[in-house]
Every structure is written in C-alpha cells, then in structure tokens.
Protein backbone atom coordinates (compact mmCIF):
# COMPACT_ATOMS: atom_id res chain seq x y z
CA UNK A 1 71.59 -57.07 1.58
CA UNK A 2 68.97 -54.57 2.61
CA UNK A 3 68.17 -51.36 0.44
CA UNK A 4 70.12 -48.25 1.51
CA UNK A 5 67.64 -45.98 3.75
CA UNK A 6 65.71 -43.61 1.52
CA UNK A 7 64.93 -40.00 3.26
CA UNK A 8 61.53 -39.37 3.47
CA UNK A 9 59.52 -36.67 1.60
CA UNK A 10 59.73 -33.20 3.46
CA UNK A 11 58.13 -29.49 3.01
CA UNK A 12 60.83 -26.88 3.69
CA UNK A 13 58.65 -23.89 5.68
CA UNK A 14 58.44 -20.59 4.23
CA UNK A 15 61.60 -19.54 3.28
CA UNK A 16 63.47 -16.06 2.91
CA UNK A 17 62.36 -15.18 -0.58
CA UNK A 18 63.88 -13.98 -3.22
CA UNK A 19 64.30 -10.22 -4.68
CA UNK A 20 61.63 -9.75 -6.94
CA UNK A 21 60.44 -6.24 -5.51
CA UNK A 22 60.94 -4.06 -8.93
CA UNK A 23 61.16 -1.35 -5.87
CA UNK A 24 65.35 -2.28 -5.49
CA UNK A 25 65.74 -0.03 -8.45
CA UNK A 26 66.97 2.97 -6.41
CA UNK A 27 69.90 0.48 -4.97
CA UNK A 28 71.14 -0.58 -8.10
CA UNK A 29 71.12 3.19 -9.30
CA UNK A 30 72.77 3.73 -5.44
CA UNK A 31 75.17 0.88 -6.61
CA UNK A 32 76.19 1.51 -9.97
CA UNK A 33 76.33 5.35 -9.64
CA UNK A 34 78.80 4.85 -6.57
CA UNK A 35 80.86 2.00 -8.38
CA UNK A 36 81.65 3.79 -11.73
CA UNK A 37 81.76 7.17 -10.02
CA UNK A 38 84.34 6.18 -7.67
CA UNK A 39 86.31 4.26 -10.65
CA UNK A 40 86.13 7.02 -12.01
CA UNK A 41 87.84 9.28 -9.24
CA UNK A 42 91.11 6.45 -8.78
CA UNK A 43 91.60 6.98 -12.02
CA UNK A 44 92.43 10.32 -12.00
CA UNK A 45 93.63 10.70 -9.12
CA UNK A 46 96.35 7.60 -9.92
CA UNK A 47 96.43 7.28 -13.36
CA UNK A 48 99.19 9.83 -14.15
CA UNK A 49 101.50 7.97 -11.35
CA UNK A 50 100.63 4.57 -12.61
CA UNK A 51 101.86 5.72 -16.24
CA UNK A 52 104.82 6.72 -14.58
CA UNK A 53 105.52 3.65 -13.28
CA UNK A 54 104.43 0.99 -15.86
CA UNK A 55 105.96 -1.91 -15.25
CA UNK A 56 105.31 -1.70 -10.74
CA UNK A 57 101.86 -0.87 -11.58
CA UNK A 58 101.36 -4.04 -13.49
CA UNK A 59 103.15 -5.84 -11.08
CA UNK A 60 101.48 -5.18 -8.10
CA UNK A 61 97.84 -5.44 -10.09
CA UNK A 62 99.35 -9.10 -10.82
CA UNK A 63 100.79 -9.66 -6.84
CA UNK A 64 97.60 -8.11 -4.92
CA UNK A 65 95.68 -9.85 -7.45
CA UNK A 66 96.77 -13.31 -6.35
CA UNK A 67 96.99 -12.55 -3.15
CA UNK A 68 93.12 -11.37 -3.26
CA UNK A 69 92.37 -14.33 -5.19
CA UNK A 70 93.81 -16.41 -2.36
CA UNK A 71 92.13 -14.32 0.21
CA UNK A 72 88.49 -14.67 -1.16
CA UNK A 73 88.31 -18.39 -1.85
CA UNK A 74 89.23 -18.65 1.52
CA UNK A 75 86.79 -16.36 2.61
CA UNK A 76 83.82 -17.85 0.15
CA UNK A 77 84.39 -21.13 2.45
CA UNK A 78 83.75 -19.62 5.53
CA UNK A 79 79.46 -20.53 5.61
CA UNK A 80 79.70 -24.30 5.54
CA UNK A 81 76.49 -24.12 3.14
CA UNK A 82 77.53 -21.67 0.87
CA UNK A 83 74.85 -18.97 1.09
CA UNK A 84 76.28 -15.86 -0.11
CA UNK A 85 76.10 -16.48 -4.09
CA UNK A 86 79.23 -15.62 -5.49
CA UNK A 87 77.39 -12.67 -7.89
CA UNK A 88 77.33 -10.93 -4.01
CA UNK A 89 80.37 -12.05 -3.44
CA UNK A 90 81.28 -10.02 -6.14
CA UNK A 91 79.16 -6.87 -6.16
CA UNK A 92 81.01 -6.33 -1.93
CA UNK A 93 84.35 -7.15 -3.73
CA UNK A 94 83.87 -4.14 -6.81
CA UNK A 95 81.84 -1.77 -4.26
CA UNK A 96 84.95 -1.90 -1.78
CA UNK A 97 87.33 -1.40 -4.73
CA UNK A 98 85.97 1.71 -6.39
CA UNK A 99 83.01 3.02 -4.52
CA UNK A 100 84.33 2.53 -0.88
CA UNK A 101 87.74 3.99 -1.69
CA UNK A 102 86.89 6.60 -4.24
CA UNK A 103 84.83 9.01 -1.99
CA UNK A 104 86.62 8.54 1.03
CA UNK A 105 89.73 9.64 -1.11
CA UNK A 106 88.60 13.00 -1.68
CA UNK A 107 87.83 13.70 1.70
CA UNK A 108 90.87 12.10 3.22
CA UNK A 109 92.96 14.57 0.98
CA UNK A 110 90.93 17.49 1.73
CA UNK A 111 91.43 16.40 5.48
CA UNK A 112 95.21 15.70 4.81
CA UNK A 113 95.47 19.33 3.13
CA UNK A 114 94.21 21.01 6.42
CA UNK A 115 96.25 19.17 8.69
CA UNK A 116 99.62 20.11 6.22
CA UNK A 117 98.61 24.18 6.23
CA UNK A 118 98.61 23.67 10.26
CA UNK A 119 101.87 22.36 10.18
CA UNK A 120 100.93 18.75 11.37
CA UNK A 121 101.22 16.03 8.65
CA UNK A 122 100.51 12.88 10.13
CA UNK A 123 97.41 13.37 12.65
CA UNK A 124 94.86 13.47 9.46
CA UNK A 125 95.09 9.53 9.25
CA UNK A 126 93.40 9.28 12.35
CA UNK A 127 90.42 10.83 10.90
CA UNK A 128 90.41 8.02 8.15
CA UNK A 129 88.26 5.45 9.53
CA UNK A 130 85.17 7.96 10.12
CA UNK A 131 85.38 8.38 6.13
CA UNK A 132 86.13 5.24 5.06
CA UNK A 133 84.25 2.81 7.01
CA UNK A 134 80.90 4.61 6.67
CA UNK A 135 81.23 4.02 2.99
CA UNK A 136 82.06 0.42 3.59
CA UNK A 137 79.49 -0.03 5.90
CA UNK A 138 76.92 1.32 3.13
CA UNK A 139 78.31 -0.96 0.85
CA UNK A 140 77.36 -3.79 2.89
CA UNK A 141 73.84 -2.47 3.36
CA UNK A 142 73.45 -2.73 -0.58
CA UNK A 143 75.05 -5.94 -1.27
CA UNK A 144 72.76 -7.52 1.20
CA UNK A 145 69.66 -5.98 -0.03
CA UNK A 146 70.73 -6.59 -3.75
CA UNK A 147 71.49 -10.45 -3.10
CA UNK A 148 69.63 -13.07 -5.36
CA UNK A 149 68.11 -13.94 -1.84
CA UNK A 150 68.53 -12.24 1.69
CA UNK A 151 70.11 -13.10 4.71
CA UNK A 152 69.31 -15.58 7.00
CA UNK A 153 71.99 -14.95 9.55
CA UNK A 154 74.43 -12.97 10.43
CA UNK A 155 77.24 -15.04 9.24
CA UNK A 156 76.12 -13.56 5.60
CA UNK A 157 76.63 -10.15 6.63
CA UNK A 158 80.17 -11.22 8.00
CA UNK A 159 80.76 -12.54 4.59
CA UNK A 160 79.61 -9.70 2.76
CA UNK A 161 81.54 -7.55 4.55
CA UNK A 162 84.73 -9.32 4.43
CA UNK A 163 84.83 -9.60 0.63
CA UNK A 164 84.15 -5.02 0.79
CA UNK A 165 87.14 -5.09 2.84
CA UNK A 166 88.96 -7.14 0.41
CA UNK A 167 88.44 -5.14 -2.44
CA UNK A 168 88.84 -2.00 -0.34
CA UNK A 169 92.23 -3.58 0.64
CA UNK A 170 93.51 -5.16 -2.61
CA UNK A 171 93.18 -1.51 -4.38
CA UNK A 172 94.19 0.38 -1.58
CA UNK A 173 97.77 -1.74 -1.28
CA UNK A 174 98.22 -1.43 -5.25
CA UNK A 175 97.70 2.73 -4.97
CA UNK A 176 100.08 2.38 -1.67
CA UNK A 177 102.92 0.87 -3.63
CA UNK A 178 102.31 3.26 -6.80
CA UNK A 179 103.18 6.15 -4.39
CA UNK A 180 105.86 4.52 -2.18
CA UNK A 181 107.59 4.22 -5.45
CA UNK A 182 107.21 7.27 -6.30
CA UNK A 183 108.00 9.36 -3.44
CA UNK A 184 111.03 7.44 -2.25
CA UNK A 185 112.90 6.97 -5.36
CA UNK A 186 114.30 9.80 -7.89
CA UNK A 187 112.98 10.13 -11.72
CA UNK A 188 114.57 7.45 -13.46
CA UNK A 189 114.60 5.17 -10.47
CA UNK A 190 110.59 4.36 -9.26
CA UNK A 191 109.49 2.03 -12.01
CA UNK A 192 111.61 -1.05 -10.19
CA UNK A 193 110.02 -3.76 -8.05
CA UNK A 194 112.55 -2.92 -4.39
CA UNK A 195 109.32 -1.24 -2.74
CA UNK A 196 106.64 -3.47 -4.21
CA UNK A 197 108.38 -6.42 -2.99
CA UNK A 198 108.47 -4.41 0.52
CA UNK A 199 104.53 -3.90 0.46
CA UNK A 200 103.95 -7.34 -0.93
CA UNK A 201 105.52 -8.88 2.43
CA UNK A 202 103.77 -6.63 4.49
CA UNK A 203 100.75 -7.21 3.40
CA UNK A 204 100.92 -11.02 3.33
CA UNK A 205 102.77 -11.34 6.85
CA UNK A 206 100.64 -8.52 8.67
CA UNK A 207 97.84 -6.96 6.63
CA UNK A 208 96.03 -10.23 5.85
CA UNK A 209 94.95 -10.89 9.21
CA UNK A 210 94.52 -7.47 10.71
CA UNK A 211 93.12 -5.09 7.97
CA UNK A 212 90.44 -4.05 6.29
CA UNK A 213 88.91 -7.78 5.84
CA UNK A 214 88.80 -8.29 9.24
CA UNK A 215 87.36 -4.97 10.23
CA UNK A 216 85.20 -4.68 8.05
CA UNK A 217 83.48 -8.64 8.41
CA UNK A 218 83.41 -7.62 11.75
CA UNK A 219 81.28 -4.71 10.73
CA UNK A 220 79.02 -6.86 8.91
CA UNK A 221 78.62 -9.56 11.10
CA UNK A 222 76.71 -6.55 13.21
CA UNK A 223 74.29 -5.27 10.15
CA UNK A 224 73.60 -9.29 9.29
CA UNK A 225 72.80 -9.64 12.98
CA UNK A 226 70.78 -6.50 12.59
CA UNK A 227 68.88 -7.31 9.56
CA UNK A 228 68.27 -11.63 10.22
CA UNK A 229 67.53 -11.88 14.07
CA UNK A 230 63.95 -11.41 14.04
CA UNK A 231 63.41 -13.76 17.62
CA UNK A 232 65.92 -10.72 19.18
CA UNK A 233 63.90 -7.22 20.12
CA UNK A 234 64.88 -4.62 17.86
CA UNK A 235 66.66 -2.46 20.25
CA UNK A 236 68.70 -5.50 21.21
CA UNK A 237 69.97 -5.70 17.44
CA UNK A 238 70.51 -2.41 16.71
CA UNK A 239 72.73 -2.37 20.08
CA UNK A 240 74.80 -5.60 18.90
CA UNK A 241 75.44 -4.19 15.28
CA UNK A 242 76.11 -0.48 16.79
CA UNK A 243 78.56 -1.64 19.12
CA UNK A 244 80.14 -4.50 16.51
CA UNK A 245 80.51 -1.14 13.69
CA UNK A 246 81.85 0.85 16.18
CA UNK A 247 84.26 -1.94 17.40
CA UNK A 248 85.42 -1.94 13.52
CA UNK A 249 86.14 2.00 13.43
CA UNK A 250 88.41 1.02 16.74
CA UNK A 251 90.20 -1.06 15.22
CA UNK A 252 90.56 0.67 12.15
CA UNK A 253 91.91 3.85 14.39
CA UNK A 254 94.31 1.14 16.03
CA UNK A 255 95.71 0.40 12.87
CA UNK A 256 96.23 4.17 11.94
CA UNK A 257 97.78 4.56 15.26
CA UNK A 258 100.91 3.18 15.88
CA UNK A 259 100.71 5.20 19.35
CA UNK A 260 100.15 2.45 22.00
CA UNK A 261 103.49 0.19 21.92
CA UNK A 262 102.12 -3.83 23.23
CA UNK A 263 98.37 -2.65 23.27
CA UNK A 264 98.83 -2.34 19.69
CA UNK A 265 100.04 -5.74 18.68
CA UNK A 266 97.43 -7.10 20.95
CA UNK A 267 94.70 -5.47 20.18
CA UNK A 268 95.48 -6.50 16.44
CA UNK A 269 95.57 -10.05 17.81
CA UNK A 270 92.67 -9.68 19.76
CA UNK A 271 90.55 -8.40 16.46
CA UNK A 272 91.62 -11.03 14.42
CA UNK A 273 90.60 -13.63 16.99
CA UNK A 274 87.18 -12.07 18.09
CA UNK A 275 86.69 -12.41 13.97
CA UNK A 276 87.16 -15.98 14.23
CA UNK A 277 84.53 -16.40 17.25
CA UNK A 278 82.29 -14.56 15.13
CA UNK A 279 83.15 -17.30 12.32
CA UNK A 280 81.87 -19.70 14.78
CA UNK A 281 79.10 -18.40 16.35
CA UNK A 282 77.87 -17.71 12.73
CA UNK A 283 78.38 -21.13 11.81
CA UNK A 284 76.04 -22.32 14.86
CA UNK A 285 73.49 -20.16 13.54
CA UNK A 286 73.55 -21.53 10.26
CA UNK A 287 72.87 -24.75 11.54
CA UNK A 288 70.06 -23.98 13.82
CA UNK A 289 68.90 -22.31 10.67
CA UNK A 290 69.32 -25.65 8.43
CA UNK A 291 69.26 -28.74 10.19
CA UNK A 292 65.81 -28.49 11.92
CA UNK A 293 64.76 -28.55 7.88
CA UNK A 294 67.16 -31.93 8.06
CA UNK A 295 66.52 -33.71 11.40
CA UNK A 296 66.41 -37.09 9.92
CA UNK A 297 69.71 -37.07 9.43
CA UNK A 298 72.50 -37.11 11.30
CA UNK A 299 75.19 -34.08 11.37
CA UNK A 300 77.96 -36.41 10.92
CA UNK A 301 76.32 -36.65 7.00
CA UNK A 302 76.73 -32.91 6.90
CA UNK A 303 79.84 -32.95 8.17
CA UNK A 304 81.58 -35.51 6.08
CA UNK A 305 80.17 -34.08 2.59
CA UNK A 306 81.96 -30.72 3.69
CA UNK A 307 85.20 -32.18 4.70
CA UNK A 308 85.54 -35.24 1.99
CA UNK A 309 84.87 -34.17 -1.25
CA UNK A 310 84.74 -30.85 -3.13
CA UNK A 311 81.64 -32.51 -4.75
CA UNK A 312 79.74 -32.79 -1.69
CA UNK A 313 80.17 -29.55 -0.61
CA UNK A 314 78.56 -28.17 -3.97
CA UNK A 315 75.95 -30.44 -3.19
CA UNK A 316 75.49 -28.71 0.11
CA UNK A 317 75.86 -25.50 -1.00
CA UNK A 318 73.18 -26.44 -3.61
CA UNK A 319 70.88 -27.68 -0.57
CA UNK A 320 71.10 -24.68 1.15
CA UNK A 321 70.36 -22.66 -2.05
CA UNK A 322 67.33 -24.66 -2.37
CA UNK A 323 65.95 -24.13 1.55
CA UNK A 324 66.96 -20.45 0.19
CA UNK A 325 64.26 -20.35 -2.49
CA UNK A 326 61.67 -23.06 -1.62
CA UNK A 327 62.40 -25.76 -3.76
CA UNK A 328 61.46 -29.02 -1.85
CA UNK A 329 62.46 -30.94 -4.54
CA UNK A 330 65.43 -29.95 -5.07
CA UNK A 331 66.39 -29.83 -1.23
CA UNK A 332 64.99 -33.69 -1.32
CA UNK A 333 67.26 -34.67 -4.21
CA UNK A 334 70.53 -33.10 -2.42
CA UNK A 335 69.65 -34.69 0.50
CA UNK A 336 69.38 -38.26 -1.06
CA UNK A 337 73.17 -37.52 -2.85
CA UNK A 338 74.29 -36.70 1.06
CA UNK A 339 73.19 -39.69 2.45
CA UNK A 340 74.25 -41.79 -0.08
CA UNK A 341 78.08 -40.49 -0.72
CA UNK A 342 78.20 -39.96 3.37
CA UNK A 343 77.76 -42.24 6.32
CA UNK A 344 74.55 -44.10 4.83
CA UNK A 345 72.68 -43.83 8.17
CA UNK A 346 69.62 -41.98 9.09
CA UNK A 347 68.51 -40.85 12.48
CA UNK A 348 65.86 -39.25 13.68
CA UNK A 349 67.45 -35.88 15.40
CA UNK A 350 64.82 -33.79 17.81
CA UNK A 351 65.99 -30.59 17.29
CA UNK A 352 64.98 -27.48 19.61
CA UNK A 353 62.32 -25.09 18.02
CA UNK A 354 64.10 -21.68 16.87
C-alpha cells in the first residue's frame, strides 16, 4: 500500500492582524460605559414590575433564555470556518441586551409621552427604529473593531450583527411579557404564566425569523461589506452598507406597522429570505478568502469535515483561526488532520486571483 499523500509546506500571505493597537482604549471605555449604563437604566425602569411579578419574570428569563440559546448556536454556525470568536460573539450579544435597548428606551418613552399629550397613542412606535437601530448599528461598529482579529468579509459583520439583534430581542421579549402581565391582568392576578405562554409562541412561530436578528444581520452584513472589501471603491461600499442599514430600518418600520395587509406578510418573508442570500453570498466570500491559501486540496475535503463530524469542523474553525493570525504551522497541521479524516485525495485546484 502506498503512503497517504502528505500536503506540502505552504506560507499563508499577510494576514488581517490582530488588535494590538493600545489606541482601542476609547472603544472599550465606548463599550463598557454603554453596557453597564444601559443595565443600569432596565433596571430601573423594570425592576419594580419584575418584583411584582416574581415567578413570570423568572420564567420568561428561563423561556427566552433557551430560546436565545437555541437561536445563537444556530447562528455561531452560519461561517463554515468559524471566524467570529465566540468572546465577539458575546460582547454583540451583551451590547444588544443592555446598551442597544437601554438608551433607545428613554427616548422611545419620551417620544411615546408626546404622542399620548396629543391624543395619539400608537403612532410613536413608528419612530422606534430611528432610535433603536442606530444604537445597534453602533454596537456592531465596536464589536468588530474590538474582535481578537478583524474582519475579513462581510459575512462577519452579518454575524456580528445577528447575535446584537439577539440580545436586543431576547431582553426586549422578557420586558414585553413583564408588562403584558401587568397591564392586562388585575393585582392579584399578573404573576401567572397565561400571557408568557402567549409571547413565548409568538416569538418562536413569528419573531424568530422576522425580528430583530434578521434586521439587524442584515445591517451588518452592510458595515462588514463596508469595512472588508478593499478590491471595491470606497464609494461603492459605503453605497452597499447605506442602502443594506437603511433596508434594516424598513423593515424594522414594517414590523411596527401592521398598516399594509399582504405587503406585510411578504415583505416579512421577503426579509427573511434576502437574509439567507446574504448567508450565501457571505459564504462564497469566505471561500474565495480561504481556499486560494488551500488549493491543493480539493473542496470536497472542506466540505466533508464540516458536514461529518463535529470534530472536523473545530478543526476548520481552528484553520481558519490560524490563516486569521499567521500561523503557518498551525494552518499546515489542520490541514494534514483534514486530509486525513476526509476524502484522502489531493488535487491541485487553480484558483482565480482575488
């Protein structure tokens, strides 16, 4: 029997380095300060309802919880080489729980108030999404700057942004069912689980695949496009991430809506499945990114290790990591443990210049 093929010794080019600017100071003060702060304003602004209603409050940490749990492992899978490290995964996840949703609270209420005095109080949650996606959108900004490494396509930013819109969406659905509770039942009555059950459905048959997730990737599919496509002119990707965060505040007003009967459902639909195209148009990039660092072998290697085995994926979330931070050597040794769980053969691939 002949020896399996061995890969041959490579040099990965110059890669995206790593943070070590002492400069990023300023963003982690920009981070931290908005994080606590706006912990700090959900607290008291729901902490006297959540005492009231112990036992719901509890509950839906516990049901939102799982559901977000469920939510962002399937989100963390969405880059088949796993480039977002999960400490960004989450600093978007705490930033859209507390600093995206504090601030925007104060103003929406403010904005609610004035609407209320003028007799009209429903037309103030169509003013939402100018308050609350621009502090998503910074949110995104500073995950991606504060990553262990930066982006190298867009499909980061999508990632980045989906897991703000998680957290944003996870806390806002818990402060949701505190109130429901306690506006539609009488003293005595609103610490039962009848409405959380209610909001637990709807968020699981509807919200999951039309809210603040979606959005709110799409968002940051536009500012990873924005801050990795260096062969596009710069007006070119300001135009596609302009038009991509303005798409998000759209749909985001669509939601808030409920005004346009069929167009509503389908333009729900229609977000939800533009956010998959963006999945996969990502995903090309990621390979033109990768395999010209790979092109002896073949992308059925690749492709196996992601579907087979849990273990192979790691591996190729580990080889990515190392094209990431310039470790040859450790890109070399993933690459033998690919070839040798997957297909065994090696092909020369000739692979387009980027």
């Amino acid at each position: 029997m002949s020896a399996p093929p061995t890969p041959p010794l490579f040099t990965i080019p110059p890669p995206a380095s790593a943070h070590q600017d002492p400069s990023v100071w300023p963003l982690r003060v920009v981070y931290l300060a908005g994080v606590l702060s706006g912990a700090a304003i959900l607290l008291v602004a729901f902490g006297p309802s959540a005492a009231e209603v112990p036992t719901l409050t509890g509950s839906a940490v516990i049901g939102f919880g799982l559901f977000g749990a469920v939510c962002g492992w399937l989100l963390s899978r969405i880059s088949d080489f796993g480039t977002v490290a999960p400490s960004a995964r989450w600093l978007a996840l705490c930033w859209g729980a507390f600093a995206a949703i504090g601030y925007p609270l104060l103003a929406n209420r403010a904005i609610r108030d004035h609407f209320a005095a003028r007799g009209d109080g429903e037309s103030w949650s169509l003013l939402t999404p100018f308050t609350e996606e621009p502090a998503k959108l910074l949110g995104i900004f500073v995950v991606l700057l504060l990553a262990a490494t930066r982006p190298r396509s867009a499909l980061d930013g999508l990632v980045v942004g989906s897991f703000v819109g998680l957290g944003f969406e996870v806390v806002e659905n818990i402060a949701r069912s505190i109130n429901n509770a306690i506006t539609s039942y009488p003293p005595g009555q609103r610490d039962n689980l009848g409405s959380l059950t209610v909001d637990l459905l709807h968020e699981v048959v509807r919200g999951s695949w039309s809210g603040h997730i979606v959005i709110t990737g799409i968002a940051g599919f536009g500012v990873g496009y924005a801050m990795t496509a260096g062969d596009r002119s710069g007006v070119r990707r300001w135009a596609v991430a302009v038009s991509l965060v303005a798409l998000a505040v759209a749909g985001h007003l669509l939601w808030n809506s409920h005004r346009f009967g069929a167009f509503y459902v389908l333009g729900q639909v229609g977000l939800f499945v533009f956010f998959l195209w963006l999945i996969r148009v990502g995903r090309r990039r990621e390979a033109e990114i990768y395999l010209p660092y790979l092109g002896y072998v073949t992308p059925s290697v690749i492709e196996a290790g992601i579907r087979r085995s849990r273990t192979r994926r790691r591996v190729t979330s580990e080889l990515a990591a190392a094209i990431g931070t310039g470790d040859a050597q450790r890109a070399h040794r993933c690459i033998q443990r690919l070839v040798r769980d997957g297909s065994g053969q090696i092909q020369p691939r000739r692979v387009k210049p980027m």
